[in-house]
Amino acid sequence: RKPSAEEFKRQHMDPDSPPNSRPTYCNRMMRRQGMTKGSCKRVNTFVHESWATVKAICSQRQMTCKTTRRNNCHKSSSTLHITECRLKGSSKYPNCDYTTTDSQKHIIIACDGNPYVPVHFDASE
Ligand code: C5P
């Protein structure tokens, strides 16, 4: 299945919650957003910015994607408020246990389609 903007929103967009998350944020959000079904997704980033802000990155600096090697990735010109969720080494499915880390970084996303919209989260730096 092709990655879609809807999938991107489900996995990576959380515009309404403030960036100063509780330590339990990732455990709650990873489950709520369907990333702990069948297995625990290892790494996932949530972005606390509006869809308009994230969509606008599709017209910012173009670069090669780290994961797919395609040339449709774009790096945000500004830093964004994000939360990084990382599976703890001690976590055992189905009890997916994550560390929650807030930060402010540039994000690199892949865009696709017409309209040209975010479909994949590549990295942050
Ligand atoms: O880098 P990796 O291949 O493990 O990335 C797999 C998926 O993990 C990405 O498609 C993305 O959904 C997520 N990811 C993320 N934030 C990162 C790295 C990966 O959300 N910093």
PDB file of C-alpha atoms and ligand atoms in Angstrom:
ATOM      1  CA  ARG A   1       0.000   0.000   0.000  1.00  0.00           C
ATOM      2  CA  LYS A   2       1.251   3.474  -0.853  1.00  0.00           C
ATOM      3  CA  PRO A   3       1.941   5.768   2.078  1.00  0.00           C
ATOM      4  CA  SER A   4      -0.717   8.457   2.360  1.00  0.00           C
ATOM      5  CA  ALA A   5      -1.244  11.788   4.048  1.00  0.00           C
ATOM      6  CA  GLU A   6      -3.873  10.152   6.277  1.00  0.00           C
ATOM      7  CA  GLU A   7      -1.315   7.591   7.469  1.00  0.00           C
ATOM      8  CA  PHE A   8       1.202  10.382   8.068  1.00  0.00           C
ATOM      9  CA  LYS A   9      -1.336  12.291  10.164  1.00  0.00           C
ATOM     10  CA  ARG A  10      -2.244   9.239  12.236  1.00  0.00           C
ATOM     11  CA  GLN A  11       1.382   8.364  12.986  1.00  0.00           C
ATOM     12  CA  HIS A  12       3.031  11.761  13.236  1.00  0.00           C
ATOM     13  CA  MET A  13       0.614  14.663  13.787  1.00  0.00           C
ATOM     14  CA  ASP A  14      -0.434  15.855  17.247  1.00  0.00           C
ATOM     15  CA  PRO A  15      -1.054  19.577  16.759  1.00  0.00           C
ATOM     16  CA  ASP A  16      -3.372  19.999  19.745  1.00  0.00           C
ATOM     17  CA  SER A  17      -1.191  18.822  22.593  1.00  0.00           C
ATOM     18  CA  PRO A  18       1.531  21.076  23.983  1.00  0.00           C
ATOM     19  CA  PRO A  19       5.163  19.977  23.506  1.00  0.00           C
ATOM     20  CA  ASN A  20       5.841  19.641  27.271  1.00  0.00           C
ATOM     21  CA  SER A  21       4.501  16.084  27.385  1.00  0.00           C
ATOM     22  CA  ARG A  22       4.197  13.829  30.397  1.00  0.00           C
ATOM     23  CA  PRO A  23       6.531  10.811  30.614  1.00  0.00           C
ATOM     24  CA  THR A  24       3.520   8.597  29.822  1.00  0.00           C
ATOM     25  CA  TYR A  25       2.759  10.463  26.573  1.00  0.00           C
ATOM     26  CA  CYS A  26       4.359   7.922  24.235  1.00  0.00           C
ATOM     27  CA  ASN A  27       2.873   4.843  25.899  1.00  0.00           C
ATOM     28  CA  ARG A  28      -0.581   6.404  25.559  1.00  0.00           C
ATOM     29  CA  MET A  29      -0.179   7.902  22.070  1.00  0.00           C
ATOM     30  CA  MET A  30       1.583   4.944  20.450  1.00  0.00           C
ATOM     31  CA  ARG A  31      -1.311   2.729  21.564  1.00  0.00           C
ATOM     32  CA  ARG A  32      -4.050   5.230  20.689  1.00  0.00           C
ATOM     33  CA  GLN A  33      -2.654   5.841  17.205  1.00  0.00           C
ATOM     34  CA  GLY A  34      -2.466   2.134  16.393  1.00  0.00           C
ATOM     35  CA  MET A  35       1.295   1.609  16.456  1.00  0.00           C
ATOM     36  CA  THR A  36       1.310  -1.191  19.011  1.00  0.00           C
ATOM     37  CA  LYS A  37      -0.835  -3.683  17.086  1.00  0.00           C
ATOM     38  CA  GLY A  38       0.889  -6.955  16.158  1.00  0.00           C
ATOM     39  CA  SER A  39       4.238  -5.559  17.300  1.00  0.00           C
ATOM     40  CA  CYS A  40       5.608  -2.478  19.047  1.00  0.00           C
ATOM     41  CA  LYS A  41       6.839   0.118  16.527  1.00  0.00           C
ATOM     42  CA  ARG A  42      10.410   0.926  17.642  1.00  0.00           C
ATOM     43  CA  VAL A  43      10.804   4.640  16.914  1.00  0.00           C
ATOM     44  CA  ASN A  44       8.173   7.243  16.158  1.00  0.00           C
ATOM     45  CA  THR A  45       8.033  11.020  16.132  1.00  0.00           C
ATOM     46  CA  PHE A  46       4.982  13.195  16.860  1.00  0.00           C
ATOM     47  CA  VAL A  47       4.902  16.786  15.614  1.00  0.00           C
ATOM     48  CA  HIS A  48       3.144  19.467  17.694  1.00  0.00           C
ATOM     49  CA  GLU A  49       2.544  21.956  14.904  1.00  0.00           C
ATOM     50  CA  SER A  50      -0.383  22.685  12.596  1.00  0.00           C
ATOM     51  CA  TRP A  51      -0.988  20.666   9.423  1.00  0.00           C
ATOM     52  CA  ALA A  52      -0.474  23.916   7.482  1.00  0.00           C
ATOM     53  CA  THR A  53       3.013  24.285   8.983  1.00  0.00           C
ATOM     54  CA  VAL A  54       3.972  20.684   8.225  1.00  0.00           C
ATOM     55  CA  LYS A  55       2.462  20.712   4.717  1.00  0.00           C
ATOM     56  CA  ALA A  56       4.484  23.841   3.904  1.00  0.00           C
ATOM     57  CA  ILE A  57       7.703  21.810   4.373  1.00  0.00           C
ATOM     58  CA  CYS A  58       6.882  20.102   1.030  1.00  0.00           C
ATOM     59  CA  SER A  59       8.008  23.322  -0.667  1.00  0.00           C
ATOM     60  CA  GLN A  60      11.146  23.732   1.483  1.00  0.00           C
ATOM     61  CA  ARG A  61      14.640  22.370   0.856  1.00  0.00           C
ATOM     62  CA  GLN A  62      14.578  19.189  -1.247  1.00  0.00           C
ATOM     63  CA  MET A  63      16.905  16.292  -0.460  1.00  0.00           C
ATOM     64  CA  THR A  64      17.398  12.535  -0.791  1.00  0.00           C
ATOM     65  CA  CYS A  65      15.428  10.467   1.743  1.00  0.00           C
ATOM     66  CA  LYS A  66      17.575   8.428   4.134  1.00  0.00           C
ATOM     67  CA  THR A  67      15.190   5.483   4.194  1.00  0.00           C
ATOM     68  CA  THR A  68      14.017   5.182   0.563  1.00  0.00           C
ATOM     69  CA  ARG A  69      16.889   6.957  -1.316  1.00  0.00           C
ATOM     70  CA  ARG A  70      14.193   8.723  -3.355  1.00  0.00           C
ATOM     71  CA  ASN A  71      14.569  12.413  -3.993  1.00  0.00           C
ATOM     72  CA  ASN A  72      11.220  13.584  -2.598  1.00  0.00           C
ATOM     73  CA  CYS A  73      12.320  14.474   0.920  1.00  0.00           C
ATOM     74  CA  HIS A  74      12.222  17.998   2.311  1.00  0.00           C
ATOM     75  CA  LYS A  75      13.906  19.506   5.360  1.00  0.00           C
ATOM     76  CA  SER A  76      12.035  22.101   7.408  1.00  0.00           C
ATOM     77  CA  SER A  77      13.677  25.506   7.275  1.00  0.00           C
ATOM     78  CA  SER A  78      12.717  26.093  10.924  1.00  0.00           C
ATOM     79  CA  THR A  79      12.867  23.855  13.964  1.00  0.00           C
ATOM     80  CA  LEU A  80       9.553  22.353  15.078  1.00  0.00           C
ATOM     81  CA  HIS A  81       8.239  21.122  18.443  1.00  0.00           C
ATOM     82  CA  ILE A  82       8.373  17.335  18.398  1.00  0.00           C
ATOM     83  CA  THR A  83       8.164  14.352  20.737  1.00  0.00           C
ATOM     84  CA  GLU A  84      10.292  11.294  20.035  1.00  0.00           C
ATOM     85  CA  CYS A  85       9.057   7.906  21.205  1.00  0.00           C
ATOM     86  CA  ARG A  86      11.607   5.135  21.544  1.00  0.00           C
ATOM     87  CA  LEU A  87      10.819   1.571  22.591  1.00  0.00           C
ATOM     88  CA  LYS A  88      12.632   0.596  25.809  1.00  0.00           C
ATOM     89  CA  GLY A  89      14.951  -2.399  25.540  1.00  0.00           C
ATOM     90  CA  SER A  90      13.101  -4.029  28.421  1.00  0.00           C
ATOM     91  CA  SER A  91       9.711  -3.697  26.682  1.00  0.00           C
ATOM     92  CA  LYS A  92       7.926  -6.959  25.855  1.00  0.00           C
ATOM     93  CA  TYR A  93       5.014  -7.085  23.400  1.00  0.00           C
ATOM     94  CA  PRO A  94       2.089  -6.582  23.972  1.00  0.00           C
ATOM     95  CA  ASN A  95       3.255  -4.226  26.743  1.00  0.00           C
ATOM     96  CA  CYS A  96       4.902  -1.633  24.500  1.00  0.00           C
ATOM     97  CA  ASP A  97       6.890   0.620  26.831  1.00  0.00           C
ATOM     98  CA  TYR A  98       8.412   3.851  25.459  1.00  0.00           C
ATOM     99  CA  THR A  99      10.661   6.674  26.524  1.00  0.00           C
ATOM    100  CA  THR A 100       9.188  10.126  25.796  1.00  0.00           C
ATOM    101  CA  THR A 101      11.624  12.854  24.720  1.00  0.00           C
ATOM    102  CA  ASP A 102      10.560  16.382  23.821  1.00  0.00           C
ATOM    103  CA  SER A 103      12.710  18.445  21.546  1.00  0.00           C
ATOM    104  CA  GLN A 104      12.870  21.169  18.969  1.00  0.00           C
ATOM    105  CA  LYS A 105      14.476  20.034  15.714  1.00  0.00           C
ATOM    106  CA  HIS A 106      14.363  20.309  11.956  1.00  0.00           C
ATOM    107  CA  ILE A 107      12.343  17.477  10.452  1.00  0.00           C
ATOM    108  CA  ILE A 108      12.816  15.686   7.146  1.00  0.00           C
ATOM    109  CA  ILE A 109       9.681  14.323   5.526  1.00  0.00           C
ATOM    110  CA  ALA A 110       8.807  12.779   2.171  1.00  0.00           C
ATOM    111  CA  CYS A 111       6.012  14.347   0.121  1.00  0.00           C
ATOM    112  CA  ASP A 112       4.092  12.773  -2.740  1.00  0.00           C
ATOM    113  CA  GLY A 113       0.976  13.042  -4.908  1.00  0.00           C
ATOM    114  CA  ASN A 114      -1.058  15.857  -6.358  1.00  0.00           C
ATOM    115  CA  PRO A 115      -1.622  17.833  -4.195  1.00  0.00           C
ATOM    116  CA  TYR A 116       1.956  17.284  -2.989  1.00  0.00           C
ATOM    117  CA  VAL A 117       1.585  16.449   0.710  1.00  0.00           C
ATOM    118  CA  PRO A 118       3.548  14.733   3.549  1.00  0.00           C
ATOM    119  CA  VAL A 119       3.429  10.928   3.337  1.00  0.00           C
ATOM    120  CA  HIS A 120       6.484   9.700   5.277  1.00  0.00           C
ATOM    121  CA  PHE A 121       8.582  10.809   8.265  1.00  0.00           C
ATOM    122  CA  ASP A 122      12.250  10.364   7.383  1.00  0.00           C
ATOM    123  CA  ALA A 123      14.306  11.861  10.215  1.00  0.00           C
ATOM    124  CA  SER A 124      14.903  14.823  12.507  1.00  0.00           C
ATOM    125  CA  GLU A 125      18.138  16.691  13.092  1.00  0.00           C
TER     126      GLU A 125
HETATM  127  O1  C5P B   1      14.579   4.975  10.377  1.00  0.00           O
HETATM  128  P1  C5P B   1      13.678   3.798  10.263  1.00  0.00           P
HETATM  129  O2  C5P B   1      13.772   3.080   8.952  1.00  0.00           O
HETATM  130  O3  C5P B   1      13.659   2.900  11.454  1.00  0.00           O
HETATM  131  O4  C5P B   1      12.229   4.466  10.243  1.00  0.00           O
HETATM  132  C1  C5P B   1      11.080   3.700  10.137  1.00  0.00           C
HETATM  133  C2  C5P B   1       9.899   4.572  10.486  1.00  0.00           C
HETATM  134  O5  C5P B   1      10.045   5.047  11.811  1.00  0.00           O
HETATM  135  C3  C5P B   1       9.746   5.813   9.651  1.00  0.00           C
HETATM  136  O6  C5P B   1       9.047   5.581   8.462  1.00  0.00           O
HETATM  137  C4  C5P B   1       8.971   6.716  10.593  1.00  0.00           C
HETATM  138  O7  C5P B   1       7.584   6.423  10.562  1.00  0.00           O
HETATM  139  C5  C5P B   1       9.522   6.349  11.933  1.00  0.00           C
HETATM  140  N1  C5P B   1      10.545   7.280  12.404  1.00  0.00           N
HETATM  141  C6  C5P B   1      10.149   8.424  13.085  1.00  0.00           C
HETATM  142  N2  C5P B   1      11.093   9.311  13.564  1.00  0.00           N
HETATM  143  C7  C5P B   1      12.412   9.084  13.356  1.00  0.00           C
HETATM  144  C8  C5P B   1      12.835   7.931  12.660  1.00  0.00           C
HETATM  145  C9  C5P B   1      11.877   7.049  12.198  1.00  0.00           C
HETATM  146  O8  C5P B   1       8.949   8.634  13.250  1.00  0.00           O
HETATM  147  N3  C5P B   1      13.296   9.966  13.844  1.00  0.00           N
END
